[in-house]
XYZ file of C-alpha atoms in Angstrom:
490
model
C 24.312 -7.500 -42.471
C 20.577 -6.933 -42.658
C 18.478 -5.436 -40.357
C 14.916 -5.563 -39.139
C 12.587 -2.997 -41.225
C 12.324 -0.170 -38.727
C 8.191 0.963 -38.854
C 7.190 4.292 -37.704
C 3.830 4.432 -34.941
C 2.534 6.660 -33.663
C -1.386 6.684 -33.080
C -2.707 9.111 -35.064
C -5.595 10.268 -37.403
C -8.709 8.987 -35.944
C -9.827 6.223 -38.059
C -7.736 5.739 -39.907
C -6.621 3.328 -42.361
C -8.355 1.229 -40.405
C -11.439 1.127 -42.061
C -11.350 3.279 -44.812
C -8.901 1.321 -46.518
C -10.121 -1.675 -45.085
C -13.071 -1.597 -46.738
C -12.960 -2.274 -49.545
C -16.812 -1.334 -50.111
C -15.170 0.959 -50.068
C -12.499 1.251 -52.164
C -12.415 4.937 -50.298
C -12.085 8.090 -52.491
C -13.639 10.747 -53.522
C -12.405 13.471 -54.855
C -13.905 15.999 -52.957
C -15.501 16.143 -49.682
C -17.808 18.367 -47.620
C -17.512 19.604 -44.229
C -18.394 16.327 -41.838
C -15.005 15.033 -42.058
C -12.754 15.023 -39.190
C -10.952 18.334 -37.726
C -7.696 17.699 -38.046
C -5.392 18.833 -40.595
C -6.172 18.429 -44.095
C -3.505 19.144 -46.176
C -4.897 21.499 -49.384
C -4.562 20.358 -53.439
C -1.773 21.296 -54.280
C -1.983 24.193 -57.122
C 0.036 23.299 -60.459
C 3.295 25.234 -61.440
C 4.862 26.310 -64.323
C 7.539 25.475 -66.577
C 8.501 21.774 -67.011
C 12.244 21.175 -66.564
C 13.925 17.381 -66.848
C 16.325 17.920 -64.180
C 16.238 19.470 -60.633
C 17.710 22.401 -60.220
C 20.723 23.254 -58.705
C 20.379 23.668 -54.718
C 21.628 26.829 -52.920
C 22.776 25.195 -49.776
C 25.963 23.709 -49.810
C 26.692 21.036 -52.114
C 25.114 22.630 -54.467
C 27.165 21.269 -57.234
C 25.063 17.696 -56.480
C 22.298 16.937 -58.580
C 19.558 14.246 -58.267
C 18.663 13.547 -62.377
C 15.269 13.190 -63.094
C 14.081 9.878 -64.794
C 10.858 8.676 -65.700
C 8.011 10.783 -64.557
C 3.861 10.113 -65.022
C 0.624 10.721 -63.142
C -2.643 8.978 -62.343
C -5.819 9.601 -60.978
C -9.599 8.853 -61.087
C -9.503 10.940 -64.766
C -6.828 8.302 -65.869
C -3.338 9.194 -67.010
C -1.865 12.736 -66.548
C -0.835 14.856 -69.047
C 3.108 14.753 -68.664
C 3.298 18.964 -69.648
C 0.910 19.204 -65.862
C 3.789 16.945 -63.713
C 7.039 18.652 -65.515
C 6.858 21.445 -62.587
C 5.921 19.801 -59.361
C 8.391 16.698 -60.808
C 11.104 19.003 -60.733
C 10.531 20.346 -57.359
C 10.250 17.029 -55.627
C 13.702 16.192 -57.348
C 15.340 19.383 -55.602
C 13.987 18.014 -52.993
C 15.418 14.514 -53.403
C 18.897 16.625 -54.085
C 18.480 18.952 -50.839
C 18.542 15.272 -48.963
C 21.162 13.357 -50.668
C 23.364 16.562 -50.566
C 22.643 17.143 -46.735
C 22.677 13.643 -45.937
C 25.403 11.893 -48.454
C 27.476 14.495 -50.562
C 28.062 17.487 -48.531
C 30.504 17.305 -45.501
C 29.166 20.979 -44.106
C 25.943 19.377 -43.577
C 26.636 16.136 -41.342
C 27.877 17.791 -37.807
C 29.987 14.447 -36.722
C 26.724 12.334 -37.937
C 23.759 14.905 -36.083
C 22.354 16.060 -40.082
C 20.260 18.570 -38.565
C 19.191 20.322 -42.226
C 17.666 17.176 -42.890
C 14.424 17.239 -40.949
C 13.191 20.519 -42.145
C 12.698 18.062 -45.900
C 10.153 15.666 -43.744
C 6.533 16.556 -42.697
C 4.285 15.168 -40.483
C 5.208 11.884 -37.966
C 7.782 11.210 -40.653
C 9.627 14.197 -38.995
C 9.906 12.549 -35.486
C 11.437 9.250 -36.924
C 13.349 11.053 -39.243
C 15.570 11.327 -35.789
C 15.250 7.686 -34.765
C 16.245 6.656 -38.254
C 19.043 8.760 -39.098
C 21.817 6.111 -39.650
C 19.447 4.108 -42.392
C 17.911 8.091 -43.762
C 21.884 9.206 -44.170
C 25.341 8.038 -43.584
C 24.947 8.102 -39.536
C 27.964 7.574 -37.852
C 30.304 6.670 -40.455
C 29.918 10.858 -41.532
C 32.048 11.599 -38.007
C 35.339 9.003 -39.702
C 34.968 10.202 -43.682
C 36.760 12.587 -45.493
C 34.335 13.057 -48.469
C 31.879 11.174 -50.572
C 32.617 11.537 -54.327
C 28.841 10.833 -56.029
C 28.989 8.978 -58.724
C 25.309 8.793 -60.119
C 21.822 9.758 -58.574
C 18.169 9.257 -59.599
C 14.672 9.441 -59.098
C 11.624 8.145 -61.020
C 8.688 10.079 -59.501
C 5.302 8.423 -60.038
C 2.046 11.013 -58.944
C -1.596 10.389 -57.574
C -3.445 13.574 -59.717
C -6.787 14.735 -57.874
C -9.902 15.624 -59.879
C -8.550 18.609 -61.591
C -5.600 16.430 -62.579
C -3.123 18.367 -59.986
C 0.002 16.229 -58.477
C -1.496 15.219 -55.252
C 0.800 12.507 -53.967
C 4.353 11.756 -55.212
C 5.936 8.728 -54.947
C 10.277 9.358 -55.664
C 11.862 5.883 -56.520
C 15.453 6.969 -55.782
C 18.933 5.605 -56.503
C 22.020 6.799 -54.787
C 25.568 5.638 -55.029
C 28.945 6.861 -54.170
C 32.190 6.694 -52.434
C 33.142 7.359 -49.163
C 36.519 8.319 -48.702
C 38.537 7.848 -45.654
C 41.885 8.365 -45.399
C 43.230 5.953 -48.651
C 40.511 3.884 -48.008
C 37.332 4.006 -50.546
C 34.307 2.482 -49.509
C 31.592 1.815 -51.896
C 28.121 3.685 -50.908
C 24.541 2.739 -52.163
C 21.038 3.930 -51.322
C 17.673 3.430 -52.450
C 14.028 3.509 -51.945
C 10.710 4.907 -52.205
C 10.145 8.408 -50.799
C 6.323 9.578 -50.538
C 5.840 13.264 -50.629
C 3.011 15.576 -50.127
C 3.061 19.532 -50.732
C 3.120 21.032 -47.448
C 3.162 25.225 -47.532
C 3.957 24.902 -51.036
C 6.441 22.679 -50.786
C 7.322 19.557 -51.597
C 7.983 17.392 -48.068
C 8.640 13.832 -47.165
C 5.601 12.137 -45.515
C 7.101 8.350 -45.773
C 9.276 6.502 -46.732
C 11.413 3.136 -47.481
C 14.875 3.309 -47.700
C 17.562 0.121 -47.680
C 21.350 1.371 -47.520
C 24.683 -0.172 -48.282
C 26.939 2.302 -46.294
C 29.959 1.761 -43.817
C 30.100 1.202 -40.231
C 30.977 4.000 -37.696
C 34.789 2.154 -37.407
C 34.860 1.772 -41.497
C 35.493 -2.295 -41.405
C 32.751 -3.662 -42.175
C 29.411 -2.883 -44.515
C 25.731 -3.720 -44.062
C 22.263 -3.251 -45.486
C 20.341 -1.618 -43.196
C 16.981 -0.642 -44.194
C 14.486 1.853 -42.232
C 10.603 2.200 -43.613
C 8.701 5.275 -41.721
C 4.549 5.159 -42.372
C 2.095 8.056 -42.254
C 0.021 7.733 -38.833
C -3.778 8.630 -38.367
C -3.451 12.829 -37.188
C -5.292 13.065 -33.940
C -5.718 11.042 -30.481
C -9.364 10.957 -29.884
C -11.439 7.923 -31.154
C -13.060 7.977 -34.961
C -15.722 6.770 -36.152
C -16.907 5.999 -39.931
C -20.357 5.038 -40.835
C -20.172 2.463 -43.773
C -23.553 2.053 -45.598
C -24.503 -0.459 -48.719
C -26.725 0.812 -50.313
C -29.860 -1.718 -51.859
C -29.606 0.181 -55.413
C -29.271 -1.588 -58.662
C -27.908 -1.065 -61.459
C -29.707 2.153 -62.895
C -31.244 3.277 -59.818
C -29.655 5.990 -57.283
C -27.562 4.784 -54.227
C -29.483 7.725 -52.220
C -32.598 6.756 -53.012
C -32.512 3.108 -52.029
C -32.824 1.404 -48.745
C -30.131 0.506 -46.626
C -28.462 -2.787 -47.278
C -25.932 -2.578 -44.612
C -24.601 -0.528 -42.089
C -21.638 -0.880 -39.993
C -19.926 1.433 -37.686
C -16.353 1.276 -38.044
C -14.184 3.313 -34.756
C -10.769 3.393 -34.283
C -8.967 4.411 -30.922
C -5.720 5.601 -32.304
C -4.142 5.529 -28.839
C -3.780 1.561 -28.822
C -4.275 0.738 -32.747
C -7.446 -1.321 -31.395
C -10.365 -0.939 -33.720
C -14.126 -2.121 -33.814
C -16.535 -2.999 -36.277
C -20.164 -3.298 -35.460
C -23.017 -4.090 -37.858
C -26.445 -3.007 -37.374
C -29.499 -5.564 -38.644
C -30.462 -3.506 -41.912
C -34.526 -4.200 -40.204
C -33.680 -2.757 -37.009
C -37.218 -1.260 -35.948
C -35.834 2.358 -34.649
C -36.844 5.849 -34.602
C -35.521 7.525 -37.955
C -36.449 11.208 -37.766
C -39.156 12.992 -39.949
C -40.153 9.385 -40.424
C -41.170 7.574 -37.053
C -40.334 4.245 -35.868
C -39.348 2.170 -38.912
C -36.622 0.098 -39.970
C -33.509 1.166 -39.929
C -32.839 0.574 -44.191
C -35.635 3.072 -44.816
C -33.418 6.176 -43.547
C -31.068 6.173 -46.535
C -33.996 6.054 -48.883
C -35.903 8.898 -47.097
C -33.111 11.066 -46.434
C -29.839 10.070 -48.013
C -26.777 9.228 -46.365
C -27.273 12.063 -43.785
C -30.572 11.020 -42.492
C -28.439 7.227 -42.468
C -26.308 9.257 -39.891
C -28.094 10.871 -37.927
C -30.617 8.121 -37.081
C -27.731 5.847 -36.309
C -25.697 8.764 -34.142
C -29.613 8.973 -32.216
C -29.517 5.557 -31.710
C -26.419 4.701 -31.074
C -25.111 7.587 -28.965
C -21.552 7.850 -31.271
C -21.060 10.403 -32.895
C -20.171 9.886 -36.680
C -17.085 11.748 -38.584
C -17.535 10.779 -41.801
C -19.686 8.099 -43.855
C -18.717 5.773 -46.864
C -21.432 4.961 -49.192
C -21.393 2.165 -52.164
C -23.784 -0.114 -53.979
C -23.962 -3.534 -55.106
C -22.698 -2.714 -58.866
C -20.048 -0.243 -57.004
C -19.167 -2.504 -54.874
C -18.386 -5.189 -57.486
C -16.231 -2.593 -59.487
C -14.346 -2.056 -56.555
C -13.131 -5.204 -56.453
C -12.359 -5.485 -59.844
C -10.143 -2.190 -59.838
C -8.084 -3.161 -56.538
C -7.927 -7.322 -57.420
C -8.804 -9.992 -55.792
C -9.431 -9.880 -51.717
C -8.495 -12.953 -50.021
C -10.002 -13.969 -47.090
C -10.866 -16.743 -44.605
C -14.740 -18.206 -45.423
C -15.679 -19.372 -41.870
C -18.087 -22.311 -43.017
C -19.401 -24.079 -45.850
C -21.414 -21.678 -47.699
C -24.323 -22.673 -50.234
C -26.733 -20.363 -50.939
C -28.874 -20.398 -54.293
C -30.385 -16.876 -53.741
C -27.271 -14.842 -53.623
C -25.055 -17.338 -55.710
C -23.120 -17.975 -53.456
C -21.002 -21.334 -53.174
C -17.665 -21.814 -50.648
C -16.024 -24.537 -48.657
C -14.374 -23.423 -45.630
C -10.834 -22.027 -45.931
C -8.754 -19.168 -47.043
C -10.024 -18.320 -50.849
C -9.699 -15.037 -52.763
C -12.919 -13.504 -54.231
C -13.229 -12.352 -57.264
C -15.666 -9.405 -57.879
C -18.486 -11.732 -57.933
C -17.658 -14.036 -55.721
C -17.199 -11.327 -53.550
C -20.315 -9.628 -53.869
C -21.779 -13.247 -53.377
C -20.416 -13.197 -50.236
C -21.535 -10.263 -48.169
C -24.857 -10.928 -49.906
C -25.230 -14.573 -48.567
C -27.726 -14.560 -45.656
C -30.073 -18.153 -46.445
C -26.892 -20.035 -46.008
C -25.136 -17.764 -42.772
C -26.364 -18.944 -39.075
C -28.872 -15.950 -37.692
C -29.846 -15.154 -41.299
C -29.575 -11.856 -41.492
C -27.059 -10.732 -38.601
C -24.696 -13.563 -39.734
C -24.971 -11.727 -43.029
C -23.700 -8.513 -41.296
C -20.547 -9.989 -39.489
C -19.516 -12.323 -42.860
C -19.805 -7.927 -44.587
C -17.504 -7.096 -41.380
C -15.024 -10.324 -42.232
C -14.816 -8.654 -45.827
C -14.081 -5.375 -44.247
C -11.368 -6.605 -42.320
C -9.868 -9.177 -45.371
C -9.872 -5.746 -47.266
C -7.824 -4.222 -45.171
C -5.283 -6.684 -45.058
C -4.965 -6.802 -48.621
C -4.427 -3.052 -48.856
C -1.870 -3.324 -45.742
C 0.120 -5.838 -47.393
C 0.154 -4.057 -51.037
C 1.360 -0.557 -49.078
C 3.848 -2.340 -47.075
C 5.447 -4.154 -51.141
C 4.684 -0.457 -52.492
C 3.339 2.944 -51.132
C 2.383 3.421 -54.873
C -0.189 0.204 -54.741
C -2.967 2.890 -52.893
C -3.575 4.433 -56.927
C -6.303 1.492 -57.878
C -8.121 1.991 -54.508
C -8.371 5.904 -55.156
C -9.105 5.201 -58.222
C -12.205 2.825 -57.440
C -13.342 4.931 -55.153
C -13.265 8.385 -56.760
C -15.814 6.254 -59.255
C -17.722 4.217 -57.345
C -17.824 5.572 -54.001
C -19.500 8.469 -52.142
C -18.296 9.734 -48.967
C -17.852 13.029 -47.296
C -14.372 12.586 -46.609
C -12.065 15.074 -48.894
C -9.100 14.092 -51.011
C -6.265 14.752 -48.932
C -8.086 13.618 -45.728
C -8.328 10.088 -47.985
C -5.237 10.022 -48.945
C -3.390 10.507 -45.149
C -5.762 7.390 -44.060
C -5.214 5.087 -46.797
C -1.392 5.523 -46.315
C -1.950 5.039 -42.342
C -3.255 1.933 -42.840
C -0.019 -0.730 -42.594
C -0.316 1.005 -39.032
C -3.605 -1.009 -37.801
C -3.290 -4.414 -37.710
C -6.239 -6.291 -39.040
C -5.812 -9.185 -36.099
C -6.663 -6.699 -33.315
C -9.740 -5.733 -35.004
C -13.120 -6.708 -33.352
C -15.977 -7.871 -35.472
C -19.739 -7.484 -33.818
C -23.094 -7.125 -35.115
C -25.880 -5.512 -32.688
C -28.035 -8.094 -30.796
C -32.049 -8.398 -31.183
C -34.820 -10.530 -31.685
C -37.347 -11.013 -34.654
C -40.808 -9.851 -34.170
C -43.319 -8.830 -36.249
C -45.102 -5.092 -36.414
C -47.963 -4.186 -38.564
C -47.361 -7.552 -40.602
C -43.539 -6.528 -41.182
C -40.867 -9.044 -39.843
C -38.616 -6.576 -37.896
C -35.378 -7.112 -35.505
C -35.962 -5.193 -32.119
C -33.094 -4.140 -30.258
C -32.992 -4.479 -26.603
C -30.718 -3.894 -23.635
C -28.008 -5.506 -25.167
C -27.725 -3.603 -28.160
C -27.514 0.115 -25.717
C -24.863 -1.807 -23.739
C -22.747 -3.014 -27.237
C -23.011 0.527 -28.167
C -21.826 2.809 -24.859
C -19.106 0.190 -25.087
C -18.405 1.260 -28.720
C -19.181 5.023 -27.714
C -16.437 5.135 -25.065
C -12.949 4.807 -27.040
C -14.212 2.725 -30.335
C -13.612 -0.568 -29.178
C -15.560 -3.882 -28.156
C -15.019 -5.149 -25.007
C -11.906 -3.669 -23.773
């Protein structure tokens, strides 16, 4: 009988997925990050070990005659393919502990307790822990262990598939594992089978179980009857308090330096992890604000005077929120992007044609190719209010981003490898690695639909013969809303 997929909550990380991944101008990684990202914990690279092995070795718990067989191993990351000598060690070590779970959950009768498995949760990490308890009859054999004799294993395997970080290190693992066996009861045999994706991060050293996606053909507590059940747990975003990311486009073209050149776009992006709500609101790129060292000028003029830094701390002046991190890209980034992670579908609000940015769309869901994409958040001849509709169609593609990355993690935990990948090369952010990779995998947990998408109110004017946008009451009010838990008008 099947069964609903079981999805692990809780609110967590700050921003999470929610915008990171979601933006695709963002495609999201770098390899390395500063010290503005968020305070909460970050696990470290992992540091490579020795000796490559095929097979796991041998646990010392009980059951240690089982053994999960290691298949097909290989790495990926921004430097391309990893060298399969650098995965041999860590592969092995997420295969023992693959074995430690199958052995504790499946094999060995010493470990099940009449269906409690308590030496199970010490091989999860993180909120995968906590529903590690919840999910115990689709994680192991549940019930049924308190009516079976034994379980003779008949095979067991695990393809591991690794996200490398810039020094080519395992990172991320992804375990595709196969179980099967029989449970024996009495004379009665009962055929067992398990599989799924397992995501695992080194935690202390070790190799833990942050996620994962397991379906199960195993027995029912009274042995008359067999099901699929099927239980998927999902990273959450580490911390309560509201986030906030500052995504900037930068004006550069090819050749020239994204730090260097005006501001093409900002958005704030918040996320109140509490409620899954999120926010999105664009600021007009000729906002006439104060930018320090530089007076009252627009707003674009901040990244080109001071970098992504100055971008922040004029906004976090003018805005009142304070910014955790910042996600920087440019029109030829941008377009790679989009090429590495595929084609973003999304829903064009109105006919669009616009000579200027090449852009050309009837109304309706479409998916953008790279330049049809860049088209798109470029378009601002052909969007009502110029300008600021300009900014909330470049929040629409935030949000359509999102949703495509949401849906590929939810097929695959394995599908976040081309967004690293694009953004380790074509994005800048002060975000590290690991901080990266917990809020990509968090994202299935927002849900694009309760995402709100504003862009700061203000009128055109003109100062010293330069058309400006000037930001009145409306805007302070739009941003102490935003300031308070990272939504709009809640």
């Amino acid at each position: 009988m099947s069964r609903p997929r079981l999805t692990a909550r809780s609110a967590a990380w700050t921003v999470a997925g929610v915008v990171v991944a979601s933006s695709l101008l963002i495609g999201l990684f770098r390899l390395a990050g500063p010290d503005r990202a968020p305070g909460s914990s970050a696990v470290p690279s992992p540091e490579p070990s020795p000796a490559p092995g095929p097979t796991a070795q041998p646990s010392r718990e009980p059951g240690s005659h089982f053994t999960v067989h290691l298949g097909r191993v290989f790495g990926h990351g921004a430097g391309g393919r990893a060298h399969p000598a650098d995965l041999a060690a860590s592969a092995r070590a997420v295969a023992q502990t693959m074995t430690d779970l199958y052995s504790a959950a499946f094999v060995d009768p010493a470990g099940w307790h009449n269906g409690t498995f308590p030496g199970i949760f010490r091989l999860f990490a993180g909120s995968a822990r906590l529903t590690a308890h919840s999910d115990l009859r689709e994680l192991t054999l549940g019930r049924a262990a308190a009516k079976l004799d034994t379980v003779r294993p008949h095979g067991a395997r695990v393809n591991v598939r690794f996200l490398t970080d810039a020094s080519d290190r395992p990172s991320v693992a992804f375990a595709d594992m196969s179980f099967e066996g029989t449970g024996v009861a009495g004379t009665a045999e009962i055929p067992l089978r398990q599989g799924g994706t397992f995501t695992l991060r080194r935690v202390d050293g070790v190799w833990r179980i942050v996620a994962y996606d397991v379906r199960s053909h195993i027995p029912s507590a009274f042995d008359v009857e067999r099901r699929f059940q099927e239980a998927s747990a999902l990273p959450s975003l580490p911390s309560r308090n509201p986030f906030f990311f500052l995504v900037i486009g930068s004006d550069a073209r090819p050749g020239q330096s994204l730090n260097g050149s005006r501001g093409d776009s900002l958005h704030i992006v918040g996320v109140d992890p509490r409620t899954g709500a999120a926010s999105i609101l664009g600021i007009p790129r000729d906002s006439f604000v104060p930018v320090p060292g530089a007076g009252t000028t627009k707003i674009n003029e901040a990244l080109a005077r001071g970098g992504p830094e100055l971008a922040v701390k004029t906004v976090e002046q003018l805005s009142g929120v304070h910014i955790d991190a910042y996600i920087l890209t440019g029109f030829q980034g941008f377009e790679q992007i989009v090429r590495t992670v595929g084609a973003i579908s999304i829903q064009i609000p109105y006919d669009i044609s616009d000579h200027f940015s090449h852009a050309f769309f009837q109304r309706g869901t479409t998916e953008l190719n790279p330049r049809e994409a860049l088209a798109f958040v470029r378009n601002r001849h052909d969007a009502p209010g110029g300008d600021l509709g300009r900014s909330l169609n470049q929040g629409r593609f935030l949000i359509a981003a999102l949703a495509e990355l949401r849906d590929r993690l939810r097929t695959d935990a394995a599908a976040i490898i081309p967004w690293v990948v694009a953004g380790a090369r074509y994005v800048q952010t002060d975000l590290s690695f690991p901080q990266m990779i917990d809020l990509i995998l968090a994202v299935p947990a927002i849900d694009p639909a309760r995402i709100v998408n504003r862009v700061v109110p203000g009128s055109v004017a003109t100062v010293g013969g330069r058309s400006v946008v000037l930001l009145g009451a409306g805007a302070r009010e739009m941003f102490h809303d935003l300031a308070r838990d990272a939504t709009l008008g809640h």
